[in-house]
């Protein structure tokens, strides 16, 4: 028996309804914030991610699904969304559009070859937001407010917003020099990845999953001590906006985004529930990336964004015991008796569907009792039974499956009957 690849999942009908509910809610929220959907290819040039994500990252070095096409070009299944969105922004010269900044969101599968564990897949679904073309503390606050709005709209309460500033390029340069000086005496005790990053991207050492509990990491210099006046001012304005919006947050000077193009605001949204099993504590993360566009040969524009995992959102909802208001009922089930009735039902059902009525019938030649059980399994609100007598009299009994009451309706008026039912 052929099985699905390791690290993937089948989203079955009973679960896909939840996914659709979440995605529809996200689309509606994006309309409130005036963000427009963008859809980029599932695979891109490998160079895009090597430059956009960074050669020194685990994503590029260890986790990408890369292959060559028949023309010998190196292509990669997208491991994240930001690089592709920025590529599209540059390629289509969006900086020239009259409405600025450009506010975009995306939703789709991403691919990373990593060890499968709870809440982490090799194919996973990522929803992300990018605002490109404005360096203003108020849009940083808008992004942070949006993050909170998304998760709170699903009823989640045990949330902790963690923020930090990693300063501008000048501040980062000074901070990186301090980190190199700090880690050099003990770098031989760190993993090989950290050793290779010491002089290329020392901030990545602070993110290392292997060495994060070492004393040298815990006692490392804090980026906030190296912020220049401009960076401090920008950070204070972001926090002022959050205070005005009554958005609670925790400052963590050790929260950094390790890639070179990140600047200023960095953040993560965490689960803050002592009863949570701890498999996944970070729900989403993001930050400002003022150097990414130029890194990809684009204009001197700035951006900020975040990404969240639909899988992790569903896990958080399960942990909190929150049920989504997924509509699982059905308008009408047509029970038939005899060939003439079944033939008539085929056309009737087609007409009903074309008028927006959710309707189905039996296709397995079940007896009436079996068909009524099928109606119950579908949570049908109404049932009708069509036989020779109903066809001859042009009248049918519409049974309300909740109240048990039956109302007689002319067959040729059945469509209007259901179109006029507000609850259908």
CSV table of C-alpha atoms in Angstrom, one decimal:
chain,number,residue,atom,x,y,z
A,1,UNK,CA,0.0,0.0,0.0
A,2,UNK,CA,1.4,3.4,-1.0
A,3,UNK,CA,1.3,5.9,1.9
A,4,UNK,CA,1.6,9.6,2.1
A,5,UNK,CA,5.2,10.9,2.3
A,6,UNK,CA,6.7,11.3,5.8
A,7,UNK,CA,6.1,14.8,7.2
A,8,UNK,CA,2.9,15.4,5.3
A,9,UNK,CA,-0.7,15.0,6.2
A,10,UNK,CA,-4.1,14.3,4.6
A,11,UNK,CA,-6.7,16.9,5.7
A,12,UNK,CA,-9.8,14.9,5.6
A,13,UNK,CA,-13.3,16.3,5.1
A,14,UNK,CA,-14.2,16.5,8.8
A,15,UNK,CA,-11.0,18.7,9.3
A,16,UNK,CA,-11.0,20.6,6.0
A,17,UNK,CA,-14.2,22.4,7.1
A,18,UNK,CA,-12.2,23.9,10.0
A,19,UNK,CA,-9.4,24.9,7.6
A,20,UNK,CA,-11.9,26.6,5.4
A,21,UNK,CA,-13.5,28.4,8.3
A,22,UNK,CA,-10.1,29.7,9.5
A,23,UNK,CA,-9.0,30.8,6.0
A,24,UNK,CA,-12.3,32.6,5.5
A,25,UNK,CA,-11.9,34.4,8.8
A,26,UNK,CA,-8.4,35.5,7.9
A,27,UNK,CA,-9.6,36.8,4.5
A,28,UNK,CA,-12.3,38.8,6.2
A,29,UNK,CA,-9.9,40.3,8.7
A,30,UNK,CA,-7.5,41.3,5.9
A,31,UNK,CA,-10.3,43.3,4.3
A,32,UNK,CA,-10.7,45.3,7.5
A,33,UNK,CA,-7.0,46.2,7.3
A,34,UNK,CA,-7.0,46.9,3.6
A,35,UNK,CA,-4.5,44.1,2.8
A,36,UNK,CA,-4.8,42.4,-0.7
A,37,UNK,CA,-4.1,38.8,-1.4
A,38,UNK,CA,-1.1,37.8,-3.5
A,39,UNK,CA,-0.4,34.3,-4.9
A,40,UNK,CA,3.2,33.4,-5.8
A,41,UNK,CA,4.5,30.1,-7.4
A,42,UNK,CA,5.1,27.1,-5.1
A,43,UNK,CA,8.6,26.8,-6.5
A,44,UNK,CA,11.1,29.6,-7.2
A,45,UNK,CA,14.7,30.0,-8.3
A,46,UNK,CA,16.9,28.6,-5.6
A,47,UNK,CA,19.0,31.8,-5.7
A,48,UNK,CA,16.0,33.7,-4.4
A,49,UNK,CA,16.0,31.8,-1.1
A,50,UNK,CA,19.8,31.6,-0.9
A,51,UNK,CA,20.0,35.4,-1.0
A,52,UNK,CA,16.7,36.3,0.5
A,53,UNK,CA,16.7,33.8,3.5
A,54,UNK,CA,20.5,33.6,3.8
A,55,UNK,CA,23.2,31.1,2.9
A,56,UNK,CA,24.1,30.6,6.6
A,57,UNK,CA,20.6,29.6,7.8
A,58,UNK,CA,19.5,26.1,8.5
A,59,UNK,CA,16.7,26.6,6.1
A,60,UNK,CA,19.0,27.1,3.1
A,61,UNK,CA,21.8,24.7,4.3
A,62,UNK,CA,19.7,21.8,5.5
A,63,UNK,CA,15.9,22.1,4.9
A,64,UNK,CA,15.2,23.1,1.4
A,65,UNK,CA,13.7,20.8,-1.3
A,66,UNK,CA,15.8,21.7,-4.3
A,67,UNK,CA,15.9,20.2,-7.7
A,68,UNK,CA,16.9,20.9,-11.2
A,69,UNK,CA,14.4,21.1,-14.1
A,70,UNK,CA,14.9,19.8,-17.6
A,71,UNK,CA,16.7,23.0,-18.5
A,72,UNK,CA,19.3,22.5,-15.8
A,73,UNK,CA,17.9,25.4,-13.7
A,74,UNK,CA,18.0,25.0,-9.9
A,75,UNK,CA,14.5,25.4,-8.4
A,76,UNK,CA,13.3,25.1,-4.8
A,77,UNK,CA,9.9,24.5,-3.3
A,78,UNK,CA,9.3,27.6,-1.3
A,79,UNK,CA,10.3,27.2,2.4
A,80,UNK,CA,8.7,30.5,3.4
A,81,UNK,CA,6.7,33.3,1.9
A,82,UNK,CA,8.4,36.7,2.4
A,83,UNK,CA,11.2,36.2,-0.2
A,84,UNK,CA,8.7,35.3,-2.9
A,85,UNK,CA,6.4,38.3,-2.1
A,86,UNK,CA,9.4,40.7,-2.2
A,87,UNK,CA,10.5,39.2,-5.4
A,88,UNK,CA,7.1,39.8,-6.9
A,89,UNK,CA,7.0,43.3,-5.5
A,90,UNK,CA,10.4,44.1,-7.3
A,91,UNK,CA,9.6,42.2,-10.5
A,92,UNK,CA,6.2,44.0,-11.0
A,93,UNK,CA,7.6,47.4,-9.9
A,94,UNK,CA,4.9,47.8,-7.2
A,95,UNK,CA,6.8,50.8,-5.8
A,96,UNK,CA,5.4,52.8,-8.7
A,97,UNK,CA,1.8,52.1,-7.7
A,98,UNK,CA,-0.1,55.2,-6.4
A,99,UNK,CA,-1.5,53.5,-3.3
A,100,UNK,CA,1.4,53.1,-0.8
A,101,UNK,CA,2.5,51.3,1.2
A,102,UNK,CA,1.8,48.0,-0.6
A,103,UNK,CA,-0.2,45.8,1.8
A,104,UNK,CA,-0.2,42.1,0.9
A,105,UNK,CA,-1.1,38.8,2.4
A,106,UNK,CA,-0.6,35.2,1.3
A,107,UNK,CA,-1.8,31.8,2.3
A,108,UNK,CA,-0.4,28.4,1.0
A,109,UNK,CA,1.8,25.4,1.5
A,110,UNK,CA,5.5,25.7,2.3
A,111,UNK,CA,8.1,23.0,2.4
A,112,UNK,CA,11.0,22.2,4.7
A,113,UNK,CA,12.9,19.0,5.2
A,114,UNK,CA,13.1,18.8,8.9
A,115,UNK,CA,12.4,16.2,11.6
A,116,UNK,CA,8.8,15.5,12.0
A,117,UNK,CA,7.3,16.3,15.4
A,118,UNK,CA,4.0,17.5,16.9
A,119,UNK,CA,2.8,20.6,15.1
A,120,UNK,CA,5.7,20.6,12.6
A,121,UNK,CA,5.5,19.1,9.1
A,122,UNK,CA,7.6,19.0,6.0
A,123,UNK,CA,4.7,20.4,4.1
A,124,UNK,CA,2.9,23.0,6.2
A,125,UNK,CA,0.5,25.8,5.6
A,126,UNK,CA,1.6,29.3,6.2
A,127,UNK,CA,-0.4,32.5,6.3
A,128,UNK,CA,1.6,35.7,6.1
A,129,UNK,CA,1.4,39.5,5.8
A,130,UNK,CA,3.8,42.0,4.3
A,131,UNK,CA,3.6,45.8,4.3
A,132,UNK,CA,6.2,47.2,2.0
A,133,UNK,CA,7.1,50.9,1.3
A,134,UNK,CA,6.8,52.7,4.7
A,135,UNK,CA,9.2,53.0,7.6
A,136,UNK,CA,6.8,54.3,10.2
A,137,UNK,CA,6.3,53.1,13.8
A,138,UNK,CA,2.5,53.3,13.3
A,139,UNK,CA,2.5,50.5,10.7
A,140,UNK,CA,4.7,48.4,13.0
A,141,UNK,CA,2.0,48.9,15.6
A,142,UNK,CA,-0.7,48.0,13.0
A,143,UNK,CA,1.0,44.7,12.2
A,144,UNK,CA,1.3,43.9,15.9
A,145,UNK,CA,-2.4,44.8,16.5
A,146,UNK,CA,-3.4,42.6,13.5
A,147,UNK,CA,-1.5,39.7,15.0
A,148,UNK,CA,-3.4,40.0,18.3
A,149,UNK,CA,-6.7,40.6,16.5
A,150,UNK,CA,-6.3,37.4,14.5
A,151,UNK,CA,-5.8,35.1,17.5
A,152,UNK,CA,-8.2,36.9,19.8
A,153,UNK,CA,-10.9,36.6,17.1
A,154,UNK,CA,-10.8,32.9,17.4
A,155,UNK,CA,-11.3,33.1,21.2
A,156,UNK,CA,-7.7,32.5,22.3
A,157,UNK,CA,-6.9,34.2,25.6
A,158,UNK,CA,-3.6,32.8,26.9
A,159,UNK,CA,-1.4,34.9,24.6
A,160,UNK,CA,1.9,36.7,25.2
A,161,UNK,CA,3.3,39.2,22.7
A,162,UNK,CA,7.0,39.4,23.0
A,163,UNK,CA,8.8,42.3,21.3
A,164,UNK,CA,12.3,43.7,20.9
A,165,UNK,CA,14.3,46.1,18.8
A,166,UNK,CA,17.4,44.9,16.9
A,167,UNK,CA,18.1,48.5,15.8
A,168,UNK,CA,19.3,49.8,12.5
A,169,UNK,CA,22.3,48.6,10.5
A,170,UNK,CA,24.7,50.8,12.4
A,171,UNK,CA,23.5,49.4,15.8
A,172,UNK,CA,23.6,45.9,14.5
A,173,UNK,CA,27.1,46.2,13.3
A,174,UNK,CA,28.3,47.4,16.7
A,175,UNK,CA,26.3,44.7,18.4
A,176,UNK,CA,27.7,41.9,16.2
A,177,UNK,CA,31.2,43.1,17.1
A,178,UNK,CA,30.4,42.8,20.7
A,179,UNK,CA,29.0,39.3,20.2
A,180,UNK,CA,32.1,38.1,18.4
A,181,UNK,CA,34.3,39.5,21.2
A,182,UNK,CA,32.0,37.7,23.8
A,183,UNK,CA,31.8,34.3,22.1
A,184,UNK,CA,35.4,34.0,20.7
A,185,UNK,CA,37.0,32.7,24.0
A,186,UNK,CA,34.5,29.9,24.3
A,187,UNK,CA,33.4,29.2,20.7
A,188,UNK,CA,35.3,25.8,20.7
A,189,UNK,CA,32.6,24.5,23.1
A,190,UNK,CA,29.8,25.3,20.8
A,191,UNK,CA,28.4,23.2,17.9
A,192,UNK,CA,29.9,23.4,14.4
A,193,UNK,CA,27.1,25.6,13.1
A,194,UNK,CA,27.7,28.2,15.8
A,195,UNK,CA,31.4,28.1,15.1
A,196,UNK,CA,30.9,28.8,11.4
A,197,UNK,CA,28.5,31.6,12.2
A,198,UNK,CA,30.7,33.4,14.7
A,199,UNK,CA,32.2,35.8,12.1
A,200,UNK,CA,29.4,35.6,9.5
A,201,UNK,CA,26.3,36.0,11.6
A,202,UNK,CA,26.9,35.9,15.3
A,203,UNK,CA,23.3,36.8,16.2
A,204,UNK,CA,22.3,33.3,14.9
A,205,UNK,CA,24.2,31.8,17.8
A,206,UNK,CA,21.6,33.2,20.1
A,207,UNK,CA,19.0,31.2,18.2
A,208,UNK,CA,20.8,27.9,18.3
A,209,UNK,CA,18.7,25.0,19.6
A,210,UNK,CA,21.7,23.0,20.7
A,211,UNK,CA,23.6,25.7,22.6
A,212,UNK,CA,20.9,28.0,23.8
A,213,UNK,CA,21.2,26.9,27.5
A,214,UNK,CA,25.0,27.6,27.7
A,215,UNK,CA,26.0,30.3,30.2
A,216,UNK,CA,27.7,32.2,27.4
A,217,UNK,CA,24.4,32.5,25.6
A,218,UNK,CA,22.5,33.5,28.8
A,219,UNK,CA,25.2,36.1,29.6
A,220,UNK,CA,25.6,37.4,26.1
A,221,UNK,CA,25.4,41.2,25.5
A,222,UNK,CA,21.9,42.6,24.9
A,223,UNK,CA,21.1,44.3,21.6
A,224,UNK,CA,19.2,47.1,23.5
A,225,UNK,CA,22.4,48.2,25.0
A,226,UNK,CA,23.8,49.0,21.5
A,227,UNK,CA,20.9,50.9,20.0
A,228,UNK,CA,21.7,54.3,18.8
A,229,UNK,CA,19.4,57.3,19.4
A,230,UNK,CA,17.4,56.8,16.1
A,231,UNK,CA,16.8,53.2,16.9
A,232,UNK,CA,15.8,53.9,20.5
A,233,UNK,CA,13.4,56.6,19.3
A,234,UNK,CA,11.8,54.3,16.8
A,235,UNK,CA,11.3,51.6,19.4
A,236,UNK,CA,9.8,53.9,21.9
A,237,UNK,CA,7.3,55.2,19.4
A,238,UNK,CA,6.2,51.6,18.6
A,239,UNK,CA,5.7,50.9,22.2
A,240,UNK,CA,3.8,54.1,22.7
A,241,UNK,CA,1.4,53.1,20.0
A,242,UNK,CA,0.9,49.7,21.6
A,243,UNK,CA,0.2,51.4,24.9
A,244,UNK,CA,-2.4,53.6,23.3
A,245,UNK,CA,-4.0,50.5,21.8
A,246,UNK,CA,-4.1,48.8,25.2
A,247,UNK,CA,-2.0,45.9,23.7
A,248,UNK,CA,-0.1,44.1,26.4
A,249,UNK,CA,3.5,43.1,25.6
A,250,UNK,CA,6.6,41.7,27.2
A,251,UNK,CA,10.1,43.1,26.2
A,252,UNK,CA,12.8,40.4,25.7
A,253,UNK,CA,16.2,41.9,24.8
A,254,UNK,CA,17.3,38.4,23.7
A,255,UNK,CA,14.7,38.1,21.0
A,256,UNK,CA,16.6,38.6,17.8
A,257,UNK,CA,16.0,37.9,14.1
A,258,UNK,CA,19.2,36.4,12.9
A,259,UNK,CA,19.1,37.4,9.2
A,260,UNK,CA,21.1,40.4,8.1
A,261,UNK,CA,18.2,42.3,6.6
A,262,UNK,CA,16.1,42.5,9.7
A,263,UNK,CA,16.1,45.8,11.5
A,264,UNK,CA,14.2,47.6,14.3
A,265,UNK,CA,11.0,45.8,15.4
A,266,UNK,CA,11.1,42.0,16.1
A,267,UNK,CA,8.3,40.0,17.7
A,268,UNK,CA,6.8,36.7,18.5
A,269,UNK,CA,3.4,35.7,19.8
A,270,UNK,CA,3.6,32.9,22.4
A,271,UNK,CA,1.1,30.7,24.1
A,272,UNK,CA,1.1,31.6,27.8
A,273,UNK,CA,-0.8,28.8,29.4
A,274,UNK,CA,0.8,26.7,32.2
A,275,UNK,CA,-1.4,23.8,31.3
A,276,UNK,CA,-0.3,23.7,27.7
A,277,UNK,CA,1.7,20.6,26.8
A,278,UNK,CA,4.6,22.7,25.5
A,279,UNK,CA,5.1,21.0,22.2
A,280,UNK,CA,4.5,24.3,20.4
A,281,UNK,CA,4.8,27.6,22.3
A,282,UNK,CA,5.4,30.0,19.5
A,283,UNK,CA,2.4,30.7,17.3
A,284,UNK,CA,3.9,33.3,14.9
A,285,UNK,CA,6.7,35.6,14.5
A,286,UNK,CA,7.9,38.5,12.4
A,287,UNK,CA,9.8,41.7,12.1
A,288,UNK,CA,10.9,44.7,10.1
A,289,UNK,CA,13.3,44.0,7.1
A,290,UNK,CA,14.7,47.2,5.8
A,291,UNK,CA,17.5,45.6,3.8
A,292,UNK,CA,15.8,42.7,2.1
A,293,UNK,CA,14.6,44.6,-1.1
A,294,UNK,CA,18.1,45.9,-1.9
A,295,UNK,CA,19.6,42.5,-1.2
A,296,UNK,CA,17.3,41.1,-4.0
A,297,UNK,CA,18.3,44.0,-6.4
A,298,UNK,CA,15.2,46.0,-5.6
A,299,UNK,CA,14.6,49.6,-4.7
A,300,UNK,CA,15.6,51.2,-1.4
A,301,UNK,CA,12.2,50.4,0.3
A,302,UNK,CA,11.4,49.0,3.7
A,303,UNK,CA,9.0,46.3,4.9
A,304,UNK,CA,7.6,44.6,7.9
A,305,UNK,CA,5.6,41.3,8.1
A,306,UNK,CA,4.9,38.1,10.0
A,307,UNK,CA,3.9,34.6,9.3
A,308,UNK,CA,1.7,32.1,11.2
A,309,UNK,CA,1.1,28.4,10.9
A,310,UNK,CA,-2.5,27.2,10.4
A,311,UNK,CA,-1.5,23.8,12.0
A,312,UNK,CA,-0.2,25.6,15.1
A,313,UNK,CA,-3.4,27.7,15.3
A,314,UNK,CA,-5.5,24.6,15.2
A,315,UNK,CA,-3.4,23.0,17.9
A,316,UNK,CA,-3.8,26.1,20.1
A,317,UNK,CA,-7.6,26.0,19.6
A,318,UNK,CA,-7.6,22.3,20.6
A,319,UNK,CA,-5.5,23.0,23.7
A,320,UNK,CA,-7.9,25.8,24.8
A,321,UNK,CA,-11.0,23.6,24.1
A,322,UNK,CA,-12.3,26.1,21.5
A,323,UNK,CA,-14.7,24.8,19.0
A,324,UNK,CA,-15.0,26.6,15.7
A,325,UNK,CA,-18.5,27.6,14.5
A,326,UNK,CA,-18.2,25.3,11.5
A,327,UNK,CA,-21.5,24.8,9.7
A,328,UNK,CA,-22.0,21.1,9.4
A,329,UNK,CA,-25.8,20.9,8.8
A,330,UNK,CA,-27.5,20.4,5.4
A,331,UNK,CA,-30.6,22.0,3.9
A,332,UNK,CA,-32.5,19.1,2.4
A,333,UNK,CA,-32.3,15.4,1.8
A,334,UNK,CA,-34.6,13.9,-0.9
A,335,UNK,CA,-35.9,10.4,-0.2
A,336,UNK,CA,-37.2,8.6,-3.3
A,337,UNK,CA,-39.4,5.5,-3.8
A,338,UNK,CA,-39.3,4.0,-7.3
A,339,UNK,CA,-37.6,4.7,-10.6
A,340,UNK,CA,-39.9,7.5,-11.7
A,341,UNK,CA,-39.4,9.3,-8.4
A,342,UNK,CA,-35.7,8.9,-8.6
A,343,UNK,CA,-35.6,10.2,-12.1
A,344,UNK,CA,-37.7,13.2,-11.1
A,345,UNK,CA,-35.4,13.8,-8.1
A,346,UNK,CA,-32.3,14.1,-10.3
A,347,UNK,CA,-33.7,17.1,-12.1
A,348,UNK,CA,-35.3,18.6,-8.9
A,349,UNK,CA,-32.1,18.4,-7.0
A,350,UNK,CA,-30.2,20.1,-9.9
A,351,UNK,CA,-32.7,22.9,-9.9
A,352,UNK,CA,-32.5,23.3,-6.2
A,353,UNK,CA,-28.8,23.5,-6.2
A,354,UNK,CA,-28.8,26.1,-8.9
A,355,UNK,CA,-31.0,28.2,-6.6
A,356,UNK,CA,-28.5,28.0,-3.7
A,357,UNK,CA,-30.1,25.1,-1.8
A,358,UNK,CA,-27.8,22.5,-0.3
A,359,UNK,CA,-29.4,19.2,-1.2
A,360,UNK,CA,-28.5,15.6,-1.7
A,361,UNK,CA,-30.2,12.2,-2.3
A,362,UNK,CA,-29.5,8.5,-2.0
A,363,UNK,CA,-27.4,6.8,-4.7
A,364,UNK,CA,-27.2,3.3,-3.2
A,365,UNK,CA,-30.8,2.2,-3.7
A,366,UNK,CA,-31.4,2.1,0.1
A,367,UNK,CA,-34.8,1.4,1.5
A,368,UNK,CA,-36.7,4.4,3.0
A,369,UNK,CA,-35.4,3.7,6.5
A,370,UNK,CA,-31.8,3.6,5.3
A,371,UNK,CA,-32.3,6.9,3.4
A,372,UNK,CA,-33.7,8.6,6.5
A,373,UNK,CA,-30.7,7.5,8.5
A,374,UNK,CA,-28.5,9.0,5.8
A,375,UNK,CA,-30.4,12.3,6.2
A,376,UNK,CA,-29.7,12.2,9.9
A,377,UNK,CA,-26.0,11.6,9.4
A,378,UNK,CA,-25.9,14.6,7.1
A,379,UNK,CA,-27.7,16.7,9.7
A,380,UNK,CA,-30.3,17.6,7.1
A,381,UNK,CA,-32.7,20.3,8.3
A,382,UNK,CA,-35.5,19.0,6.1
A,383,UNK,CA,-36.4,15.9,4.3
A,384,UNK,CA,-39.0,15.2,1.5
A,385,UNK,CA,-40.2,11.8,0.3
A,386,UNK,CA,-41.0,11.5,-3.3
A,387,UNK,CA,-43.0,8.5,-4.6
A,388,UNK,CA,-45.7,7.8,-7.2
A,389,UNK,CA,-48.4,9.4,-5.2
A,390,UNK,CA,-46.4,12.7,-4.7
A,391,UNK,CA,-45.7,12.8,-8.4
A,392,UNK,CA,-49.4,12.2,-9.3
A,393,UNK,CA,-50.7,14.8,-6.8
A,394,UNK,CA,-47.9,17.3,-7.5
A,395,UNK,CA,-47.7,17.8,-3.7
A,396,UNK,CA,-45.0,16.8,-1.2
A,397,UNK,CA,-44.6,16.7,2.5
A,398,UNK,CA,-41.6,18.8,3.8
A,399,UNK,CA,-40.6,17.4,7.2
A,400,UNK,CA,-38.7,19.7,9.6
A,401,UNK,CA,-36.1,17.3,11.1
A,402,UNK,CA,-35.7,19.4,14.2
A,403,UNK,CA,-39.4,20.0,15.2
A,404,UNK,CA,-40.8,16.9,13.5
A,405,UNK,CA,-43.5,19.0,11.9
A,406,UNK,CA,-44.5,18.3,8.3
A,407,UNK,CA,-45.8,21.0,5.8
A,408,UNK,CA,-47.4,20.2,2.5
A,409,UNK,CA,-45.9,22.0,-0.5
A,410,UNK,CA,-46.7,21.9,-4.2
A,411,UNK,CA,-43.8,20.2,-6.0
A,412,UNK,CA,-43.4,23.1,-8.5
A,413,UNK,CA,-43.3,25.5,-5.6
A,414,UNK,CA,-40.6,23.6,-3.7
A,415,UNK,CA,-37.7,25.9,-4.9
A,416,UNK,CA,-39.5,29.0,-3.8
A,417,UNK,CA,-40.4,27.4,-0.5
A,418,UNK,CA,-36.8,26.9,0.4
A,419,UNK,CA,-35.6,30.2,-1.1
A,420,UNK,CA,-38.0,31.9,1.3
A,421,UNK,CA,-36.8,30.0,4.4
A,422,UNK,CA,-34.5,32.4,6.2
A,423,UNK,CA,-32.8,29.7,8.2
A,424,UNK,CA,-31.7,27.8,5.0
